[in-house]
Amino acid sequence: MVRLPRHKQILRGFLARSAVRSGDLQAAETWLAPCDPRSDDLETDTAYRMSRALIDTAKQNWNAVLRVLGTNDSDIPIMDSFDTLAAVLRANALQRTGQEQEATALLRKALSTLGAVARPVLNRLLQTYAPLGLCAQSYPSAVQQRSQAAAENANAIDVKKFLFFLVSALGCGGTGVFVFVMSIVGIIEPGGMVAGVVFVIVGLIHLAIMYHDLNRRMKDKYIWLHGIQATERVVEIKNRRGPINNVVTMMFEAMVQVEGQSDYKASLSMTLNEKKPP
């Protein structure tokens, strides 16, 4: 049995959001009605605000969504675990009120914050709430802008590094050929032939480094723009508790399958803060 008001509100919020996903807005309002809309506990307040925002989204009351969540993530504090859903609901409300640029900017920030898992997480969230039609215009625009910016960054050449290897390759290669030829025609000692070969080899090594770097950047750009289809299967989950503040780190290991390539292992860690009951 749930007895504490705090726990009751968290549970009611969960049930209200579940009712919205099921399309029963009347039940959602019934579950949320007894809740405190101004709790001073972050988790309790978040449970109410997220549920209220989701109900108002389903009712297409966009201004109410922005009142309860704010127009950006600094207006009203929300628990970290709800940051992504809050960003999507804010962006959707902004888009529906004609502020598409602001909505796209919010989603770009969410994509940047989530990092490598951003698109799968957001795609799954949008799929979960598909009947609400969230961010139909702003999300594709944010993904395109984020991917393009990341691709340009991945493809950007470090000019100083590039010039260093280019000058080194040409200098070593040219010096090597010159010394080698001079040794053959007898202008310098025959031992210079060995030095010439060494210089040429060093020049070729620098050219190989340049090629490898450029090739990697082109691959990174392609991945950011087009992605790679892969299947991941979690094979092991470990929990590791830290000595301070009950911090728990969850370690995931998975097998990744990419068509045309050998399977490989990937790992991901997630840090959780366990809160002690009041």
PDB file of N, CA and C in Angstrom, residues 69-149:
ATOM      1  N   LEU A  69       5.215  23.949 -18.047  1.00  0.00           N
ATOM      2  CA  LEU A  69       6.596  23.495 -18.260  1.00  0.00           C
ATOM      3  C   LEU A  69       7.578  24.630 -18.523  1.00  0.00           C
ATOM      4  N   GLY A  70       7.054  25.809 -18.878  1.00  0.00           N
ATOM      5  CA  GLY A  70       7.938  26.891 -19.285  1.00  0.00           C
ATOM      6  C   GLY A  70       8.294  26.769 -20.756  1.00  0.00           C
ATOM      7  N   THR A  71       8.912  27.799 -21.293  1.00  0.00           N
ATOM      8  CA  THR A  71       9.263  27.787 -22.716  1.00  0.00           C
ATOM      9  C   THR A  71      10.667  27.254 -22.974  1.00  0.00           C
ATOM     10  N   ASN A  72      11.447  27.048 -21.908  1.00  0.00           N
ATOM     11  CA  ASN A  72      12.763  26.422 -22.058  1.00  0.00           C
ATOM     12  C   ASN A  72      13.110  25.688 -20.768  1.00  0.00           C
ATOM     13  N   ASP A  73      14.209  24.951 -20.792  1.00  0.00           N
ATOM     14  CA  ASP A  73      14.526  24.075 -19.663  1.00  0.00           C
ATOM     15  C   ASP A  73      15.037  24.813 -18.429  1.00  0.00           C
ATOM     16  N   SER A  74      15.208  26.127 -18.517  1.00  0.00           N
ATOM     17  CA  SER A  74      15.667  26.887 -17.352  1.00  0.00           C
ATOM     18  C   SER A  74      14.530  27.604 -16.627  1.00  0.00           C
ATOM     19  N   ASP A  75      13.328  27.559 -17.184  1.00  0.00           N
ATOM     20  CA  ASP A  75      12.196  28.256 -16.561  1.00  0.00           C
ATOM     21  C   ASP A  75      11.719  27.560 -15.290  1.00  0.00           C
ATOM     22  N   ILE A  76      11.500  26.247 -15.387  1.00  0.00           N
ATOM     23  CA  ILE A  76      10.921  25.472 -14.284  1.00  0.00           C
ATOM     24  C   ILE A  76      11.742  24.204 -14.096  1.00  0.00           C
ATOM     25  N   PRO A  77      12.188  23.913 -12.877  1.00  0.00           N
ATOM     26  CA  PRO A  77      12.988  22.694 -12.654  1.00  0.00           C
ATOM     27  C   PRO A  77      12.169  21.425 -12.852  1.00  0.00           C
ATOM     28  N   ILE A  78      12.766  20.476 -13.562  1.00  0.00           N
ATOM     29  CA  ILE A  78      12.152  19.178 -13.836  1.00  0.00           C
ATOM     30  C   ILE A  78      13.196  18.107 -13.538  1.00  0.00           C
ATOM     31  N   MET A  79      12.762  16.970 -13.023  1.00  0.00           N
ATOM     32  CA  MET A  79      13.701  15.879 -12.768  1.00  0.00           C
ATOM     33  C   MET A  79      14.428  15.473 -14.043  1.00  0.00           C
ATOM     34  N   ASP A  80      15.700  15.110 -13.895  1.00  0.00           N
ATOM     35  CA  ASP A  80      16.519  14.747 -15.053  1.00  0.00           C
ATOM     36  C   ASP A  80      15.881  13.645 -15.886  1.00  0.00           C
ATOM     37  N   SER A  81      15.251  12.684 -15.236  1.00  0.00           N
ATOM     38  CA  SER A  81      14.693  11.544 -15.965  1.00  0.00           C
ATOM     39  C   SER A  81      13.540  11.941 -16.881  1.00  0.00           C
ATOM     40  N   PHE A  82      12.981  13.144 -16.686  1.00  0.00           N
ATOM     41  CA  PHE A  82      11.873  13.614 -17.531  1.00  0.00           C
ATOM     42  C   PHE A  82      12.309  14.733 -18.472  1.00  0.00           C
ATOM     43  N   ASP A  83      13.592  15.059 -18.481  1.00  0.00           N
ATOM     44  CA  ASP A  83      14.071  16.176 -19.306  1.00  0.00           C
ATOM     45  C   ASP A  83      13.711  16.014 -20.779  1.00  0.00           C
ATOM     46  N   THR A  84      13.890  14.803 -21.296  1.00  0.00           N
ATOM     47  CA  THR A  84      13.669  14.591 -22.730  1.00  0.00           C
ATOM     48  C   THR A  84      12.199  14.746 -23.090  1.00  0.00           C
ATOM     49  N   LEU A  85      11.312  14.118 -22.313  1.00  0.00           N
ATOM     50  CA  LEU A  85       9.877  14.253 -22.576  1.00  0.00           C
ATOM     51  C   LEU A  85       9.444  15.703 -22.419  1.00  0.00           C
ATOM     52  N   ALA A  86       9.963  16.388 -21.403  1.00  0.00           N
ATOM     53  CA  ALA A  86       9.616  17.796 -21.210  1.00  0.00           C
ATOM     54  C   ALA A  86      10.052  18.631 -22.412  1.00  0.00           C
ATOM     55  N   ALA A  87      11.250  18.374 -22.921  1.00  0.00           N
ATOM     56  CA  ALA A  87      11.747  19.117 -24.087  1.00  0.00           C
ATOM     57  C   ALA A  87      10.851  18.893 -25.300  1.00  0.00           C
ATOM     58  N   VAL A  88      10.416  17.657 -25.497  1.00  0.00           N
ATOM     59  CA  VAL A  88       9.556  17.340 -26.639  1.00  0.00           C
ATOM     60  C   VAL A  88       8.196  18.021 -26.500  1.00  0.00           C
ATOM     61  N   LEU A  89       7.612  17.980 -25.296  1.00  0.00           N
ATOM     62  CA  LEU A  89       6.302  18.616 -25.098  1.00  0.00           C
ATOM     63  C   LEU A  89       6.399  20.130 -25.247  1.00  0.00           C
ATOM     64  N   ARG A  90       7.483  20.733 -24.740  1.00  0.00           N
ATOM     65  CA  ARG A  90       7.683  22.177 -24.931  1.00  0.00           C
ATOM     66  C   ARG A  90       7.807  22.508 -26.414  1.00  0.00           C
ATOM     67  N   ALA A  91       8.680  21.757 -27.093  1.00  0.00           N
ATOM     68  CA  ALA A  91       8.920  22.020 -28.513  1.00  0.00           C
ATOM     69  C   ALA A  91       7.641  21.856 -29.319  1.00  0.00           C
ATOM     70  N   ASN A  92       6.863  20.836 -29.003  1.00  0.00           N
ATOM     71  CA  ASN A  92       5.609  20.613 -29.719  1.00  0.00           C
ATOM     72  C   ASN A  92       4.652  21.784 -29.510  1.00  0.00           C
ATOM     73  N   ALA A  93       4.552  22.267 -28.256  1.00  0.00           N
ATOM     74  CA  ALA A  93       3.666  23.396 -27.968  1.00  0.00           C
ATOM     75  C   ALA A  93       4.139  24.661 -28.683  1.00  0.00           C
ATOM     76  N   LEU A  94       5.454  24.884 -28.703  1.00  0.00           N
ATOM     77  CA  LEU A  94       5.987  26.045 -29.414  1.00  0.00           C
ATOM     78  C   LEU A  94       5.708  25.949 -30.907  1.00  0.00           C
ATOM     79  N   GLN A  95       5.909  24.766 -31.466  1.00  0.00           N
ATOM     80  CA  GLN A  95       5.645  24.574 -32.890  1.00  0.00           C
ATOM     81  C   GLN A  95       4.180  24.845 -33.208  1.00  0.00           C
ATOM     82  N   ARG A  96       3.290  24.347 -32.353  1.00  0.00           N
ATOM     83  CA  ARG A  96       1.848  24.503 -32.600  1.00  0.00           C
ATOM     84  C   ARG A  96       1.386  25.943 -32.426  1.00  0.00           C
ATOM     85  N   THR A  97       2.179  26.761 -31.734  1.00  0.00           N
ATOM     86  CA  THR A  97       1.822  28.174 -31.586  1.00  0.00           C
ATOM     87  C   THR A  97       2.601  29.056 -32.558  1.00  0.00           C
ATOM     88  N   GLY A  98       3.186  28.429 -33.577  1.00  0.00           N
ATOM     89  CA  GLY A  98       3.849  29.179 -34.634  1.00  0.00           C
ATOM     90  C   GLY A  98       5.290  29.541 -34.373  1.00  0.00           C
ATOM     91  N   GLN A  99       5.888  28.994 -33.328  1.00  0.00           N
ATOM     92  CA  GLN A  99       7.285  29.307 -32.993  1.00  0.00           C
ATOM     93  C   GLN A  99       8.183  28.128 -33.374  1.00  0.00           C
ATOM     94  N   GLU A 100       8.223  27.841 -34.666  1.00  0.00           N
ATOM     95  CA  GLU A 100       8.921  26.638 -35.120  1.00  0.00           C
ATOM     96  C   GLU A 100      10.437  26.738 -34.932  1.00  0.00           C
ATOM     97  N   GLN A 101      11.008  27.905 -35.123  1.00  0.00           N
ATOM     98  CA  GLN A 101      12.458  28.049 -34.934  1.00  0.00           C
ATOM     99  C   GLN A 101      12.854  27.766 -33.488  1.00  0.00           C
ATOM    100  N   GLU A 102      12.060  28.299 -32.549  1.00  0.00           N
ATOM    101  CA  GLU A 102      12.341  28.046 -31.130  1.00  0.00           C
ATOM    102  C   GLU A 102      12.179  26.566 -30.804  1.00  0.00           C
ATOM    103  N   ALA A 103      11.169  25.938 -31.401  1.00  0.00           N
ATOM    104  CA  ALA A 103      10.948  24.507 -31.175  1.00  0.00           C
ATOM    105  C   ALA A 103      12.118  23.686 -31.699  1.00  0.00           C
ATOM    106  N   THR A 104      12.583  24.030 -32.886  1.00  0.00           N
ATOM    107  CA  THR A 104      13.720  23.316 -33.476  1.00  0.00           C
ATOM    108  C   THR A 104      14.973  23.490 -32.626  1.00  0.00           C
ATOM    109  N   ALA A 105      15.176  24.699 -32.110  1.00  0.00           N
ATOM    110  CA  ALA A 105      16.350  24.959 -31.264  1.00  0.00           C
ATOM    111  C   ALA A 105      16.311  24.111 -29.991  1.00  0.00           C
ATOM    112  N   LEU A 106      15.126  23.969 -29.388  1.00  0.00           N
ATOM    113  CA  LEU A 106      15.001  23.133 -28.187  1.00  0.00           C
ATOM    114  C   LEU A 106      15.350  21.679 -28.489  1.00  0.00           C
ATOM    115  N   LEU A 107      14.872  21.186 -29.619  1.00  0.00           N
ATOM    116  CA  LEU A 107      15.136  19.790 -29.971  1.00  0.00           C
ATOM    117  C   LEU A 107      16.601  19.585 -30.349  1.00  0.00           C
ATOM    118  N   ARG A 108      17.205  20.566 -30.978  1.00  0.00           N
ATOM    119  CA  ARG A 108      18.641  20.459 -31.276  1.00  0.00           C
ATOM    120  C   ARG A 108      19.452  20.375 -29.988  1.00  0.00           C
ATOM    121  N   LYS A 109      19.047  21.141 -28.996  1.00  0.00           N
ATOM    122  CA  LYS A 109      19.733  21.085 -27.699  1.00  0.00           C
ATOM    123  C   LYS A 109      19.558  19.708 -27.065  1.00  0.00           C
ATOM    124  N   ALA A 110      18.347  19.154 -27.160  1.00  0.00           N
ATOM    125  CA  ALA A 110      18.101  17.815 -26.611  1.00  0.00           C
ATOM    126  C   ALA A 110      18.944  16.774 -27.335  1.00  0.00           C
ATOM    127  N   LEU A 111      19.049  16.893 -28.649  1.00  0.00           N
ATOM    128  CA  LEU A 111      19.875  15.964 -29.423  1.00  0.00           C
ATOM    129  C   LEU A 111      21.337  16.056 -29.005  1.00  0.00           C
ATOM    130  N   SER A 112      21.799  17.273 -28.777  1.00  0.00           N
ATOM    131  CA  SER A 112      23.190  17.471 -28.375  1.00  0.00           C
ATOM    132  C   SER A 112      23.440  16.930 -26.971  1.00  0.00           C
ATOM    133  N   THR A 113      22.487  17.147 -26.060  1.00  0.00           N
ATOM    134  CA  THR A 113      22.640  16.700 -24.673  1.00  0.00           C
ATOM    135  C   THR A 113      22.673  15.184 -24.576  1.00  0.00           C
ATOM    136  N   LEU A 114      21.815  14.525 -25.339  1.00  0.00           N
ATOM    137  CA  LEU A 114      21.729  13.061 -25.267  1.00  0.00           C
ATOM    138  C   LEU A 114      22.898  12.373 -25.959  1.00  0.00           C
ATOM    139  N   GLY A 115      23.539  13.065 -26.890  1.00  0.00           N
ATOM    140  CA  GLY A 115      24.715  12.487 -27.547  1.00  0.00           C
ATOM    141  C   GLY A 115      24.381  11.360 -28.501  1.00  0.00           C
ATOM    142  N   ALA A 116      25.164  10.279 -28.431  1.00  0.00           N
ATOM    143  CA  ALA A 116      25.060   9.196 -29.411  1.00  0.00           C
ATOM    144  C   ALA A 116      23.712   8.491 -29.389  1.00  0.00           C
ATOM    145  N   VAL A 117      23.032   8.481 -28.234  1.00  0.00           N
ATOM    146  CA  VAL A 117      21.756   7.758 -28.142  1.00  0.00           C
ATOM    147  C   VAL A 117      20.567   8.667 -28.439  1.00  0.00           C
ATOM    148  N   ALA A 118      20.822   9.905 -28.856  1.00  0.00           N
ATOM    149  CA  ALA A 118      19.759  10.896 -28.995  1.00  0.00           C
ATOM    150  C   ALA A 118      18.647  10.446 -29.939  1.00  0.00           C
ATOM    151  N   ARG A 119      19.010  10.079 -31.157  1.00  0.00           N
ATOM    152  CA  ARG A 119      17.973   9.763 -32.135  1.00  0.00           C
ATOM    153  C   ARG A 119      17.171   8.525 -31.765  1.00  0.00           C
ATOM    154  N   PRO A 120      17.806   7.418 -31.336  1.00  0.00           N
ATOM    155  CA  PRO A 120      16.990   6.268 -30.912  1.00  0.00           C
ATOM    156  C   PRO A 120      16.051   6.599 -29.756  1.00  0.00           C
ATOM    157  N   VAL A 121      16.542   7.375 -28.777  1.00  0.00           N
ATOM    158  CA  VAL A 121      15.709   7.721 -27.621  1.00  0.00           C
ATOM    159  C   VAL A 121      14.527   8.583 -28.049  1.00  0.00           C
ATOM    160  N   LEU A 122      14.786   9.617 -28.837  1.00  0.00           N
ATOM    161  CA  LEU A 122      13.710  10.506 -29.272  1.00  0.00           C
ATOM    162  C   LEU A 122      12.754   9.804 -30.230  1.00  0.00           C
ATOM    163  N   ASN A 123      13.284   8.972 -31.111  1.00  0.00           N
ATOM    164  CA  ASN A 123      12.409   8.227 -32.021  1.00  0.00           C
ATOM    165  C   ASN A 123      11.461   7.322 -31.243  1.00  0.00           C
ATOM    166  N   ARG A 124      11.995   6.661 -30.215  1.00  0.00           N
ATOM    167  CA  ARG A 124      11.163   5.774 -29.400  1.00  0.00           C
ATOM    168  C   ARG A 124      10.098   6.571 -28.646  1.00  0.00           C
ATOM    169  N   LEU A 125      10.476   7.726 -28.123  1.00  0.00           N
ATOM    170  CA  LEU A 125       9.529   8.555 -27.385  1.00  0.00           C
ATOM    171  C   LEU A 125       8.407   9.041 -28.302  1.00  0.00           C
ATOM    172  N   LEU A 126       8.775   9.506 -29.481  1.00  0.00           N
ATOM    173  CA  LEU A 126       7.766   9.982 -30.430  1.00  0.00           C
ATOM    174  C   LEU A 126       6.861   8.847 -30.889  1.00  0.00           C
ATOM    175  N   GLN A 127       7.426   7.653 -31.000  1.00  0.00           N
ATOM    176  CA  GLN A 127       6.623   6.493 -31.371  1.00  0.00           C
ATOM    177  C   GLN A 127       5.646   6.133 -30.252  1.00  0.00           C
ATOM    178  N   THR A 128       6.096   6.235 -28.997  1.00  0.00           N
ATOM    179  CA  THR A 128       5.232   5.930 -27.856  1.00  0.00           C
ATOM    180  C   THR A 128       4.014   6.846 -27.830  1.00  0.00           C
ATOM    181  N   TYR A 129       4.229   8.112 -28.165  1.00  0.00           N
ATOM    182  CA  TYR A 129       3.135   9.088 -28.151  1.00  0.00           C
ATOM    183  C   TYR A 129       2.699   9.458 -29.570  1.00  0.00           C
ATOM    184  N   ALA A 130       2.787   8.505 -30.474  1.00  0.00           N
ATOM    185  CA  ALA A 130       2.460   8.757 -31.886  1.00  0.00           C
ATOM    186  C   ALA A 130       1.068   9.353 -32.096  1.00  0.00           C
ATOM    187  N   PRO A 131       0.027   8.912 -31.360  1.00  0.00           N
ATOM    188  CA  PRO A 131      -1.303   9.497 -31.581  1.00  0.00           C
ATOM    189  C   PRO A 131      -1.362  11.004 -31.334  1.00  0.00           C
ATOM    190  N   LEU A 132      -0.412  11.542 -30.577  1.00  0.00           N
ATOM    191  CA  LEU A 132      -0.411  12.980 -30.301  1.00  0.00           C
ATOM    192  C   LEU A 132       0.257  13.787 -31.411  1.00  0.00           C
ATOM    193  N   GLY A 133       0.968  13.115 -32.316  1.00  0.00           N
ATOM    194  CA  GLY A 133       1.610  13.805 -33.435  1.00  0.00           C
ATOM    195  C   GLY A 133       2.619  14.849 -32.995  1.00  0.00           C
ATOM    196  N   LEU A 134       3.500  14.469 -32.090  1.00  0.00           N
ATOM    197  CA  LEU A 134       4.433  15.433 -31.503  1.00  0.00           C
ATOM    198  C   LEU A 134       5.526  15.864 -32.486  1.00  0.00           C
ATOM    199  N   CYS A 135       5.763  17.160 -32.560  1.00  0.00           N
ATOM    200  CA  CYS A 135       6.921  17.746 -33.270  1.00  0.00           C
ATOM    201  C   CYS A 135       7.044  17.251 -34.711  1.00  0.00           C
ATOM    202  N   ALA A 136       5.939  17.228 -35.421  1.00  0.00           N
ATOM    203  CA  ALA A 136       5.934  16.683 -36.782  1.00  0.00           C
ATOM    204  C   ALA A 136       6.849  17.454 -37.723  1.00  0.00           C
ATOM    205  N   GLN A 137       6.957  18.767 -37.552  1.00  0.00           N
ATOM    206  CA  GLN A 137       7.832  19.566 -38.415  1.00  0.00           C
ATOM    207  C   GLN A 137       9.182  19.857 -37.755  1.00  0.00           C
ATOM    208  N   SER A 138       9.155  20.188 -36.481  1.00  0.00           N
ATOM    209  CA  SER A 138      10.384  20.653 -35.821  1.00  0.00           C
ATOM    210  C   SER A 138      11.398  19.540 -35.589  1.00  0.00           C
ATOM    211  N   TYR A 139      10.938  18.318 -35.334  1.00  0.00           N
ATOM    212  CA  TYR A 139      11.905  17.245 -35.067  1.00  0.00           C
ATOM    213  C   TYR A 139      12.717  16.884 -36.308  1.00  0.00           C
ATOM    214  N   PRO A 140      12.089  16.622 -37.478  1.00  0.00           N
ATOM    215  CA  PRO A 140      12.910  16.355 -38.672  1.00  0.00           C
ATOM    216  C   PRO A 140      13.869  17.500 -38.985  1.00  0.00           C
ATOM    217  N   SER A 141      13.410  18.733 -38.781  1.00  0.00           N
ATOM    218  CA  SER A 141      14.282  19.883 -39.036  1.00  0.00           C
ATOM    219  C   SER A 141      15.462  19.902 -38.070  1.00  0.00           C
ATOM    220  N   ALA A 142      15.205  19.590 -36.795  1.00  0.00           N
ATOM    221  CA  ALA A 142      16.280  19.570 -35.797  1.00  0.00           C
ATOM    222  C   ALA A 142      17.286  18.475 -36.093  1.00  0.00           C
ATOM    223  N   VAL A 143      16.795  17.304 -36.494  1.00  0.00           N
ATOM    224  CA  VAL A 143      17.691  16.191 -36.824  1.00  0.00           C
ATOM    225  C   VAL A 143      18.573  16.552 -38.009  1.00  0.00           C
ATOM    226  N   GLN A 144      17.969  17.164 -39.034  1.00  0.00           N
ATOM    227  CA  GLN A 144      18.736  17.542 -40.222  1.00  0.00           C
ATOM    228  C   GLN A 144      19.801  18.579 -39.879  1.00  0.00           C
ATOM    229  N   GLN A 145      19.423  19.599 -39.118  1.00  0.00           N
ATOM    230  CA  GLN A 145      20.381  20.644 -38.754  1.00  0.00           C
ATOM    231  C   GLN A 145      21.499  20.097 -37.876  1.00  0.00           C
ATOM    232  N   ARG A 146      21.130  19.256 -36.900  1.00  0.00           N
ATOM    233  CA  ARG A 146      22.128  18.676 -36.004  1.00  0.00           C
ATOM    234  C   ARG A 146      23.083  17.769 -36.777  1.00  0.00           C
ATOM    235  N   SER A 147      22.532  16.942 -37.659  1.00  0.00           N
ATOM    236  CA  SER A 147      23.369  16.028 -38.434  1.00  0.00           C
ATOM    237  C   SER A 147      24.301  16.791 -39.360  1.00  0.00           C
ATOM    238  N   GLN A 148      23.772  17.842 -39.999  1.00  0.00           N
ATOM    239  CA  GLN A 148      24.589  18.634 -40.914  1.00  0.00           C
ATOM    240  C   GLN A 148      25.721  19.332 -40.168  1.00  0.00           C
ATOM    241  N   ALA A 149      25.402  19.905 -39.002  1.00  0.00           N
ATOM    242  CA  ALA A 149      26.430  20.591 -38.216  1.00  0.00           C
ATOM    243  C   ALA A 149      27.491  19.612 -37.728  1.00  0.00           C
TER     244      ALA A 149
END
